[in-house]
Amino acid sequence: MSLPNDPLMLENFSVSFANSFKEGVQYLKDNDNKFIDPVLLVSGDADLYVVPKDAIDFYQETNSINKSLRLYHGLEPKGDIVVDDIVRWISQRAKK
C-alpha cells in the first residue's frame, strides 16, 4: 500500500476544513445516543485527527448494536493492518 501516492490522501488542509471537522466531531458527540447504524471506529495513539479517547467515548455512548472499536498502539489509522481490519469488518457485514 502506498498512501503517500494516493491522490485522495489529504496532505494539507485549510482552517475552514479543520473548523468543519471540529464541528462534525461536535455534532457526533451531541447526537451519539441517536446513532444506531453499524459503525467501525478506528483510532491509534499516533492519530493526529481523532484521539483514542474520543473514539472510545463515542463507542460507549452510541446506541448502535453493531459497533466495533479498533485501537492501534503506535499507529495512525492507515497502513495495511488497518486496511485489512476495515475490509474484514465490511466483508463480515456485507454477507448478512
Tab-separated table of C-alpha atoms in Angstrom:
chain	number	residue	atom	x	y	z
A	1	MET	CA	0.000	0.000	0.000
A	2	SER	CA	1.347	3.399	-0.927
A	3	LEU	CA	-0.735	6.013	0.812
A	4	PRO	CA	1.627	8.924	0.124
A	5	ASN	CA	0.938	8.434	-3.609
A	6	ASP	CA	-2.828	8.142	-3.181
A	7	PRO	CA	-4.497	11.090	-4.967
A	8	LEU	CA	-7.295	11.003	-2.379
A	9	MET	CA	-4.885	11.295	0.562
A	10	LEU	CA	-5.099	14.708	2.198
A	11	GLU	CA	-1.637	16.170	2.743
A	12	ASN	CA	-2.593	19.623	3.968
A	13	PHE	CA	-5.810	21.401	4.679
A	14	SER	CA	-7.299	24.816	5.294
A	15	VAL	CA	-8.511	26.360	8.518
A	16	SER	CA	-12.089	26.042	7.259
A	17	PHE	CA	-11.567	22.287	6.818
A	18	ALA	CA	-10.276	21.993	10.377
A	19	ASN	CA	-13.244	24.008	11.672
A	20	SER	CA	-15.702	21.857	9.708
A	21	PHE	CA	-14.052	18.705	11.026
A	22	LYS	CA	-14.311	20.048	14.567
A	23	GLU	CA	-17.998	20.890	14.021
A	24	GLY	CA	-18.620	17.378	12.676
A	25	VAL	CA	-16.991	15.774	15.703
A	26	GLN	CA	-19.047	18.011	17.988
A	27	TYR	CA	-22.227	17.017	16.135
A	28	LEU	CA	-21.398	13.341	16.672
A	29	LYS	CA	-20.736	13.952	20.362
A	30	ASP	CA	-24.013	15.844	20.755
A	31	ASN	CA	-26.016	13.178	18.917
A	32	ASP	CA	-24.185	9.959	19.769
A	33	ASN	CA	-27.208	8.494	21.537
A	34	LYS	CA	-29.244	8.818	18.306
A	35	PHE	CA	-26.656	6.923	16.278
A	36	ILE	CA	-27.945	3.402	15.552
A	37	ASP	CA	-26.211	2.479	12.283
A	38	PRO	CA	-23.368	-0.048	12.101
A	39	VAL	CA	-20.123	1.699	12.933
A	40	LEU	CA	-16.436	0.841	12.959
A	41	LEU	CA	-14.322	3.275	14.953
A	42	VAL	CA	-10.624	3.257	14.155
A	43	SER	CA	-8.007	5.205	16.079
A	44	GLY	CA	-4.370	4.998	17.001
A	45	ASP	CA	-2.354	6.726	19.663
A	46	ALA	CA	-0.396	8.474	16.887
A	47	ASP	CA	-3.593	9.733	15.215
A	48	LEU	CA	-3.410	13.462	14.526
A	49	TYR	CA	-7.144	13.953	13.989
A	50	VAL	CA	-9.081	11.753	16.408
A	51	VAL	CA	-7.631	10.951	19.794
A	52	PRO	CA	-8.412	7.448	21.049
A	53	LYS	CA	-10.432	8.833	23.980
A	54	ASP	CA	-12.925	10.430	21.562
A	55	ALA	CA	-13.339	7.124	19.718
A	56	ILE	CA	-13.790	5.253	23.000
A	57	ASP	CA	-16.321	7.800	24.274
A	58	PHE	CA	-18.352	7.645	21.058
A	59	TYR	CA	-18.253	3.838	21.120
A	60	GLN	CA	-19.586	3.776	24.682
A	61	GLU	CA	-22.301	6.376	24.061
A	62	THR	CA	-23.675	5.250	20.697
A	63	ASN	CA	-26.861	3.202	20.639
A	64	SER	CA	-25.688	1.112	17.709
A	65	ILE	CA	-25.847	-2.588	18.495
A	66	ASN	CA	-23.494	-3.339	15.593
A	67	LYS	CA	-20.382	-1.461	16.593
A	68	SER	CA	-16.683	-2.181	16.726
A	69	LEU	CA	-13.722	-0.279	18.088
A	70	ARG	CA	-10.174	-0.838	16.853
A	71	LEU	CA	-7.351	0.904	18.698
A	72	TYR	CA	-3.827	0.665	17.330
A	73	HIS	CA	-0.800	1.254	19.519
A	74	GLY	CA	1.893	3.315	17.848
A	75	LEU	CA	-0.085	3.791	14.656
A	76	GLU	CA	-2.129	6.310	12.812
A	77	PRO	CA	-5.243	4.729	11.301
A	78	LYS	CA	-3.596	3.894	7.997
A	79	GLY	CA	-1.461	1.114	6.633
A	80	ASP	CA	-2.004	-2.497	5.687
A	81	ILE	CA	-3.049	-3.728	9.141
A	82	VAL	CA	-5.736	-1.078	9.416
A	83	VAL	CA	-6.951	-1.511	5.838
A	84	ASP	CA	-7.163	-5.286	6.329
A	85	ASP	CA	-9.230	-4.802	9.501
A	86	ILE	CA	-11.592	-2.393	7.722
A	87	VAL	CA	-12.034	-4.714	4.730
A	88	ARG	CA	-12.686	-7.677	7.052
A	89	TRP	CA	-15.249	-5.670	9.074
A	90	ILE	CA	-17.138	-4.577	5.945
A	91	SER	CA	-16.969	-8.058	4.392
A	92	GLN	CA	-18.430	-9.685	7.505
A	93	ARG	CA	-21.398	-7.329	7.414
A	94	ALA	CA	-21.891	-7.450	3.646
A	95	LYS	CA	-22.538	-11.213	3.888
A	96	LYS	CA	-25.616	-10.657	6.074
